Amino acid sequence: MMKKGRIRWKMIITFLIFNIIFASCLVPFVLFWGPFEALKVMAVGAVETSRHPQVVRFFLSDEKISEIMHTYDNQGAQVGLNIDRQTNTENTTSGIIIEDIKGQNFKGKVMLITDPKRVKVAVTQEIGVAGERLTDMVKNAEAIAGINAGGFYDPNGEGNGAFPDGITVKDGEIVHNNVGDKTVDFIGLNAEGKLIIGPMNINDIKEKNIKEGVSFYPPLVKNGKPAVSGDGGWGIAPRTGIGQREDGTIIFVVIDGRQPTWSIGATLRDMMNVFIEYDAVEAVNLDGGSSSEMVYSGKVMNKLWNIFGERYIPTGFVVMP
């Protein structure tokens, strides 16, 4: 009896292992080839704009990837779509307002900072070694709020957010540069607190008197006009962005994503429309995906997608007291 029982359990375990392996192999084909259009767009967009876009190319050609990434291009003419807004936190003494927002396929947070000079760049204290969680970054900077900012490169394949990509400026000093004199997409705040977006090199940054800045792209709103063509071609994902109103108010936007029962995510067009809703004259996309996060008063304000919690990142935009 004992022998038969052991054989039966071995058969069950073998059966379960086989099905787990089979399901794991099947998942990519369901995501990338399956009939579920929204899931396909979300999956392809997530991988294609991640640090490992080569994964999706194992299953799909460049032409098919481009086709999927531009699935919603025919909606690109829709500008300024209705977005539900509800004030979440308002503290006039701190000069910060936080609102919950809701679009057709997404939920997120918007933070308004009336004094743009309070917004600074925070950088991991261990550049080249390890990134920091945004809550720690805000705390270490003695700030009261923040969002993730620029992207990072990963020379050692560790994925720990140790190396800010492009040019990083803090307190008027270039604290990291992995592009030399090359012109890159840059997001900066000058001495007057004006948000300046566009291609820049080291000399441009100095000439424009940039005090705080990181590298990322693409622009969403330029001179008060929409800057996204079609749906943006980046698929649907968690997003982070920064913008500014005519009166100087800084706008932080964080959109949750990759959570079908909560928020699928946003296209770049969706992000543009959020900034248009908030009267931005300039706005730009920041690093998204697992990095998308907003912190206020020591708490994570949005719903993180990463099951492991906060991602380790190299830079953030923080709000000083």
Short mmCIF file of C-alpha atoms in Angstrom, two decimals:
data_model
loop_
_atom_site.label_atom_id
_atom_site.label_comp_id
_atom_site.label_asym_id
_atom_site.label_seq_id
_atom_site.Cartn_x
_atom_site.Cartn_y
_atom_site.Cartn_z
CA MET A 1 0.00 0.00 0.00
CA MET A 2 2.78 2.38 0.90
CA LYS A 3 4.49 1.70 -2.42
CA LYS A 4 1.32 2.38 -4.44
CA GLY A 5 0.73 5.57 -2.45
CA ARG A 6 4.21 6.84 -3.24
CA ILE A 7 3.77 6.05 -6.93
CA ARG A 8 0.42 7.87 -6.97
CA TRP A 9 1.92 10.99 -5.38
CA LYS A 10 4.84 10.91 -7.81
CA MET A 11 2.40 10.79 -10.70
CA ILE A 12 0.42 13.74 -9.32
CA ILE A 13 3.53 15.82 -8.73
CA THR A 14 4.87 14.98 -12.21
CA PHE A 15 1.52 15.92 -13.73
CA LEU A 16 1.47 19.27 -11.89
CA ILE A 17 5.06 20.10 -12.86
CA PHE A 18 4.32 19.26 -16.50
CA ASN A 19 1.26 21.53 -16.54
CA ILE A 20 3.13 24.39 -14.89
CA ILE A 21 5.92 24.16 -17.46
CA PHE A 22 3.42 23.82 -20.31
CA ALA A 23 1.43 26.84 -19.11
CA SER A 24 4.61 28.90 -18.73
CA CYS A 25 5.61 28.12 -22.31
CA LEU A 26 2.10 28.89 -23.55
CA VAL A 27 1.73 32.28 -21.82
CA PRO A 28 3.91 34.32 -24.25
CA PHE A 29 1.99 32.95 -27.22
CA VAL A 30 -1.34 33.83 -25.62
CA LEU A 31 -0.08 37.34 -24.82
CA PHE A 32 1.59 38.11 -28.14
CA TRP A 33 -0.57 36.06 -30.54
CA GLY A 34 -3.84 35.65 -28.67
CA PRO A 35 -7.25 37.12 -29.52
CA PHE A 36 -7.34 39.59 -26.62
CA GLU A 37 -6.44 42.90 -28.27
CA ALA A 38 -6.09 45.06 -25.14
CA LEU A 39 -3.97 42.39 -23.41
CA LYS A 40 -1.77 42.07 -26.50
CA VAL A 41 -1.20 45.83 -26.75
CA MET A 42 -0.42 46.02 -23.04
CA ALA A 43 2.00 43.06 -23.12
CA VAL A 44 3.87 44.10 -26.27
CA GLY A 45 4.08 47.73 -25.12
CA ALA A 46 5.35 46.68 -21.70
CA VAL A 47 8.15 44.51 -23.10
CA GLU A 48 9.07 46.75 -26.06
CA THR A 49 9.57 49.80 -23.81
CA SER A 50 11.34 47.83 -21.09
CA ARG A 51 15.06 47.22 -20.64
CA HIS A 52 14.74 43.91 -22.52
CA PRO A 53 12.84 44.61 -25.77
CA GLN A 54 14.62 41.70 -27.44
CA VAL A 55 12.24 39.30 -25.64
CA VAL A 56 9.23 40.29 -27.74
CA ARG A 57 11.31 40.01 -30.93
CA PHE A 58 11.70 36.32 -30.25
CA PHE A 59 7.96 35.95 -30.93
CA LEU A 60 7.12 38.83 -33.31
CA SER A 61 8.69 40.62 -36.27
CA ASP A 62 9.53 44.32 -36.14
CA GLU A 63 6.63 45.01 -38.51
CA LYS A 64 4.14 43.19 -36.29
CA ILE A 65 5.45 44.93 -33.17
CA SER A 66 5.02 48.32 -34.84
CA GLU A 67 1.50 47.40 -35.93
CA ILE A 68 0.49 46.39 -32.39
CA MET A 69 2.16 49.40 -30.79
CA HIS A 70 0.13 51.70 -33.06
CA THR A 71 -3.18 49.88 -32.57
CA TYR A 72 -4.92 52.96 -31.20
CA ASP A 73 -3.50 55.49 -33.64
CA ASN A 74 -6.96 56.12 -35.09
CA GLN A 75 -7.91 57.63 -31.73
CA GLY A 76 -5.04 60.11 -31.90
CA ALA A 77 -7.24 62.99 -33.05
CA GLN A 78 -9.11 62.91 -29.77
CA VAL A 79 -7.52 65.59 -27.63
CA GLY A 80 -8.63 66.66 -24.18
CA LEU A 81 -10.84 63.65 -23.42
CA ASN A 82 -13.02 63.76 -20.31
CA ILE A 83 -11.07 62.86 -17.19
CA ASP A 84 -12.69 62.48 -13.79
CA ARG A 85 -10.91 64.47 -11.08
CA GLN A 86 -11.33 64.30 -7.34
CA THR A 87 -9.21 66.09 -4.74
CA ASN A 88 -7.47 63.56 -2.53
CA THR A 89 -5.24 65.73 -0.39
CA GLU A 90 -5.17 69.49 -0.10
CA ASN A 91 -2.91 71.37 2.25
CA THR A 92 -2.64 75.07 1.52
CA THR A 93 0.19 75.44 4.02
CA SER A 94 2.31 72.94 2.05
CA GLY A 95 1.34 74.43 -1.32
CA ILE A 96 0.54 70.96 -2.65
CA ILE A 97 -2.71 69.57 -4.01
CA ILE A 98 -3.14 65.88 -4.88
CA GLU A 99 -6.04 64.66 -6.99
CA ASP A 100 -7.28 61.22 -8.02
CA ILE A 101 -7.87 60.94 -11.75
CA LYS A 102 -9.71 58.38 -13.84
CA GLY A 103 -9.77 57.87 -17.61
CA GLN A 104 -11.33 55.22 -19.78
CA ASN A 105 -8.70 52.57 -19.05
CA PHE A 106 -6.63 54.02 -16.26
CA LYS A 107 -6.46 55.49 -12.78
CA GLY A 108 -3.77 57.66 -11.33
CA LYS A 109 -2.64 60.63 -9.26
CA VAL A 110 -1.88 64.25 -10.07
CA MET A 111 0.17 66.47 -7.76
CA LEU A 112 0.16 70.24 -8.19
CA ILE A 113 3.03 72.28 -6.68
CA THR A 114 2.40 76.02 -6.78
CA ASP A 115 6.03 77.10 -6.26
CA PRO A 116 8.22 75.55 -8.99
CA LYS A 117 11.44 76.49 -7.19
CA ARG A 118 10.63 73.88 -4.57
CA VAL A 119 11.05 71.07 -7.11
CA LYS A 120 14.53 69.57 -7.12
CA VAL A 121 16.28 66.49 -8.48
CA ALA A 122 17.18 63.79 -5.98
CA VAL A 123 19.86 61.24 -6.85
CA THR A 124 20.70 57.89 -5.32
CA GLN A 125 23.40 58.28 -2.72
CA GLU A 126 25.27 55.34 -4.26
CA ILE A 127 25.59 56.21 -7.94
CA GLY A 128 27.24 53.30 -9.73
CA VAL A 129 26.51 50.93 -6.84
CA ALA A 130 22.76 50.87 -6.21
CA GLY A 131 19.61 52.88 -6.68
CA GLU A 132 17.18 53.88 -3.94
CA ARG A 133 13.51 53.41 -3.28
CA LEU A 134 11.59 56.62 -3.85
CA THR A 135 10.41 56.77 -0.24
CA ASP A 136 14.04 56.66 0.91
CA MET A 137 15.08 59.16 -1.74
CA VAL A 138 12.45 61.65 -0.59
CA LYS A 139 13.38 61.10 3.05
CA ASN A 140 17.14 61.43 2.44
CA ALA A 141 16.57 64.68 0.53
CA GLU A 142 14.50 65.97 3.49
CA ALA A 143 11.67 66.53 1.01
CA ILE A 144 7.94 66.03 1.55
CA ALA A 145 6.94 64.53 -1.80
CA GLY A 146 8.32 63.15 -5.02
CA ILE A 147 7.98 61.08 -8.17
CA ASN A 148 10.43 58.93 -10.10
CA ALA A 149 12.31 60.81 -12.81
CA GLY A 150 14.87 59.67 -15.42
CA GLY A 151 15.71 56.24 -16.71
CA PHE A 152 18.78 54.16 -16.04
CA TYR A 153 21.23 52.01 -17.95
CA ASP A 154 22.41 48.67 -16.72
CA PRO A 155 26.00 47.81 -17.73
CA ASN A 156 26.26 44.89 -15.34
CA GLY A 157 22.79 43.46 -15.93
CA GLU A 158 21.88 43.82 -12.27
CA GLY A 159 18.84 46.05 -12.79
CA ASN A 160 19.36 47.88 -9.51
CA GLY A 161 18.98 51.46 -10.75
CA ALA A 162 22.56 52.44 -10.02
CA PHE A 163 23.33 54.39 -13.19
CA PRO A 164 21.19 57.37 -14.32
CA ASP A 165 21.00 57.40 -18.11
CA GLY A 166 22.02 60.52 -20.05
CA ILE A 167 22.83 63.73 -18.18
CA THR A 168 21.78 64.37 -14.60
CA VAL A 169 21.94 67.85 -13.03
CA LYS A 170 21.44 68.61 -9.34
CA ASP A 171 21.87 72.01 -7.66
CA GLY A 172 23.41 73.34 -10.87
CA GLU A 173 26.09 70.65 -11.00
CA ILE A 174 26.36 67.77 -13.45
CA VAL A 175 26.44 64.78 -11.13
CA HIS A 176 26.37 62.07 -13.79
CA ASN A 177 26.98 61.95 -17.53
CA ASN A 178 27.34 58.83 -19.65
CA VAL A 179 26.91 60.54 -23.04
CA GLY A 180 29.82 63.01 -23.11
CA ASP A 181 29.15 65.99 -25.38
CA LYS A 182 26.31 64.22 -27.18
CA THR A 183 22.92 65.97 -27.44
CA VAL A 184 20.15 64.08 -25.63
CA ASP A 185 16.51 64.57 -24.75
CA PHE A 186 16.56 66.60 -21.56
CA ILE A 187 14.10 67.86 -18.95
CA GLY A 188 15.34 70.78 -16.87
CA LEU A 189 14.29 73.45 -14.43
CA ASN A 190 16.21 76.73 -14.64
CA ALA A 191 17.01 79.17 -11.83
CA GLU A 192 13.55 80.77 -12.15
CA GLY A 193 11.80 77.42 -11.89
CA LYS A 194 10.83 77.29 -15.56
CA LEU A 195 10.47 73.83 -17.06
CA ILE A 196 12.56 73.54 -20.23
CA ILE A 197 12.20 70.48 -22.46
CA GLY A 198 14.18 69.52 -25.55
CA PRO A 199 17.43 68.21 -27.01
CA MET A 200 20.43 69.54 -25.06
CA ASN A 201 24.11 68.91 -24.55
CA ILE A 202 26.38 70.03 -21.72
CA ASN A 203 26.87 73.51 -23.18
CA ASP A 204 23.13 73.99 -23.75
CA ILE A 205 22.44 73.06 -20.15
CA LYS A 206 24.95 75.61 -18.89
CA GLU A 207 23.73 78.35 -21.24
CA LYS A 208 20.11 77.84 -20.17
CA ASN A 209 21.16 78.02 -16.50
CA ILE A 210 19.61 74.65 -15.72
CA LYS A 211 19.69 73.91 -12.00
CA GLU A 212 17.86 70.57 -11.89
CA GLY A 213 17.36 68.05 -14.67
CA VAL A 214 17.35 64.51 -16.06
CA SER A 215 17.26 62.83 -19.45
CA PHE A 216 14.06 61.28 -20.81
CA TYR A 217 11.45 61.68 -23.52
CA PRO A 218 9.20 62.28 -25.44
CA PRO A 219 7.53 65.70 -25.03
CA LEU A 220 3.76 65.54 -24.53
CA VAL A 221 2.84 69.23 -24.69
CA LYS A 222 4.95 71.99 -26.26
CA ASN A 223 4.05 75.68 -26.05
CA GLY A 224 0.55 74.73 -24.97
CA LYS A 225 -0.04 72.49 -28.00
CA PRO A 226 -0.34 68.67 -28.27
CA ALA A 227 2.99 67.05 -29.12
CA VAL A 228 1.95 63.38 -29.46
CA SER A 229 1.23 61.87 -32.85
CA GLY A 230 -1.36 59.09 -32.90
CA ASP A 231 -1.30 57.21 -29.61
CA GLY A 232 2.45 57.76 -29.22
CA GLY A 233 3.53 54.30 -30.35
CA TRP A 234 4.62 53.15 -26.89
CA GLY A 235 1.66 50.93 -26.11
CA ILE A 236 -0.14 50.92 -22.76
CA ALA A 237 1.78 50.94 -19.47
CA PRO A 238 2.18 52.62 -16.08
CA ARG A 239 3.36 56.17 -16.76
CA THR A 240 5.01 59.12 -15.02
CA GLY A 241 5.27 62.66 -16.34
CA ILE A 242 6.03 66.25 -15.36
CA GLY A 243 4.54 69.46 -16.72
CA GLN A 244 4.05 73.14 -15.94
CA ARG A 245 1.23 75.67 -16.18
CA GLU A 246 1.57 79.22 -17.43
CA ASP A 247 1.53 80.47 -13.83
CA GLY A 248 4.53 78.25 -12.97
CA THR A 249 2.64 75.50 -11.14
CA ILE A 250 4.43 72.17 -11.56
CA ILE A 251 2.27 69.16 -12.44
CA PHE A 252 3.31 65.64 -11.46
CA VAL A 253 1.31 62.80 -13.07
CA VAL A 254 1.55 59.10 -12.21
CA ILE A 255 -0.71 56.53 -13.90
CA ASP A 256 -1.12 53.00 -12.55
CA GLY A 257 -0.99 50.12 -15.01
CA ARG A 258 -0.71 46.39 -15.76
CA GLN A 259 -3.50 45.73 -13.27
CA PRO A 260 -6.56 44.65 -15.31
CA THR A 261 -8.98 44.85 -12.37
CA TRP A 262 -7.72 48.29 -11.35
CA SER A 263 -5.93 50.16 -14.13
CA ILE A 264 -4.59 48.82 -17.43
CA GLY A 265 -2.34 51.81 -18.00
CA ALA A 266 -2.01 54.77 -20.33
CA THR A 267 -0.76 55.54 -23.81
CA LEU A 268 1.36 58.61 -24.37
CA ARG A 269 -1.73 60.21 -25.88
CA ASP A 270 -3.59 59.54 -22.62
CA MET A 271 -0.78 61.22 -20.70
CA MET A 272 -0.88 64.19 -23.05
CA ASN A 273 -4.61 64.53 -22.49
CA VAL A 274 -4.17 64.52 -18.71
CA PHE A 275 -1.71 67.40 -18.96
CA ILE A 276 -4.02 69.27 -21.33
CA GLU A 277 -6.83 68.78 -18.80
CA TYR A 278 -4.58 70.47 -16.22
CA ASP A 279 -3.70 73.39 -18.55
CA ALA A 280 -0.04 72.48 -19.02
CA VAL A 281 1.95 74.62 -21.43
CA GLU A 282 4.90 72.21 -21.26
CA ALA A 283 4.85 68.51 -20.37
CA VAL A 284 7.05 65.50 -20.92
CA ASN A 285 7.07 61.77 -20.29
CA LEU A 286 9.35 60.32 -17.60
CA ASP A 287 10.45 56.75 -16.90
CA GLY A 288 7.43 54.47 -16.45
CA GLY A 289 6.58 50.82 -15.95
CA SER A 290 7.73 49.43 -12.62
CA SER A 291 9.37 52.77 -11.80
CA SER A 292 6.11 54.79 -11.82
CA GLU A 293 5.53 56.04 -8.29
CA MET A 294 4.33 59.03 -6.28
CA VAL A 295 5.21 59.62 -2.64
CA TYR A 296 3.76 62.17 -0.22
CA SER A 297 4.46 62.54 3.49
CA GLY A 298 6.33 59.24 3.61
CA LYS A 299 3.58 57.22 1.92
CA VAL A 300 3.26 55.71 -1.55
CA MET A 301 0.20 57.41 -3.05
CA ASN A 302 -0.39 55.26 -6.13
CA LYS A 303 -0.97 51.53 -6.54
CA LEU A 304 2.33 49.94 -7.53
CA TRP A 305 2.36 47.24 -10.18
CA ASN A 306 5.53 45.55 -8.97
CA ILE A 307 4.64 42.72 -6.58
CA PHE A 308 8.02 43.24 -4.89
CA GLY A 309 7.12 46.80 -3.94
CA GLU A 310 9.11 49.92 -4.74
CA ARG A 311 11.69 49.72 -7.47
CA TYR A 312 15.25 50.90 -6.91
CA ILE A 313 15.72 53.95 -9.09
CA PRO A 314 18.54 56.43 -9.79
CA THR A 315 16.70 59.76 -9.78
CA GLY A 316 13.51 61.47 -8.67
CA PHE A 317 11.86 64.87 -8.76
CA VAL A 318 11.20 65.86 -5.15
CA VAL A 319 9.35 68.73 -3.48
CA MET A 320 11.21 70.53 -0.73
CA PRO A 321 9.36 71.95 2.34
#
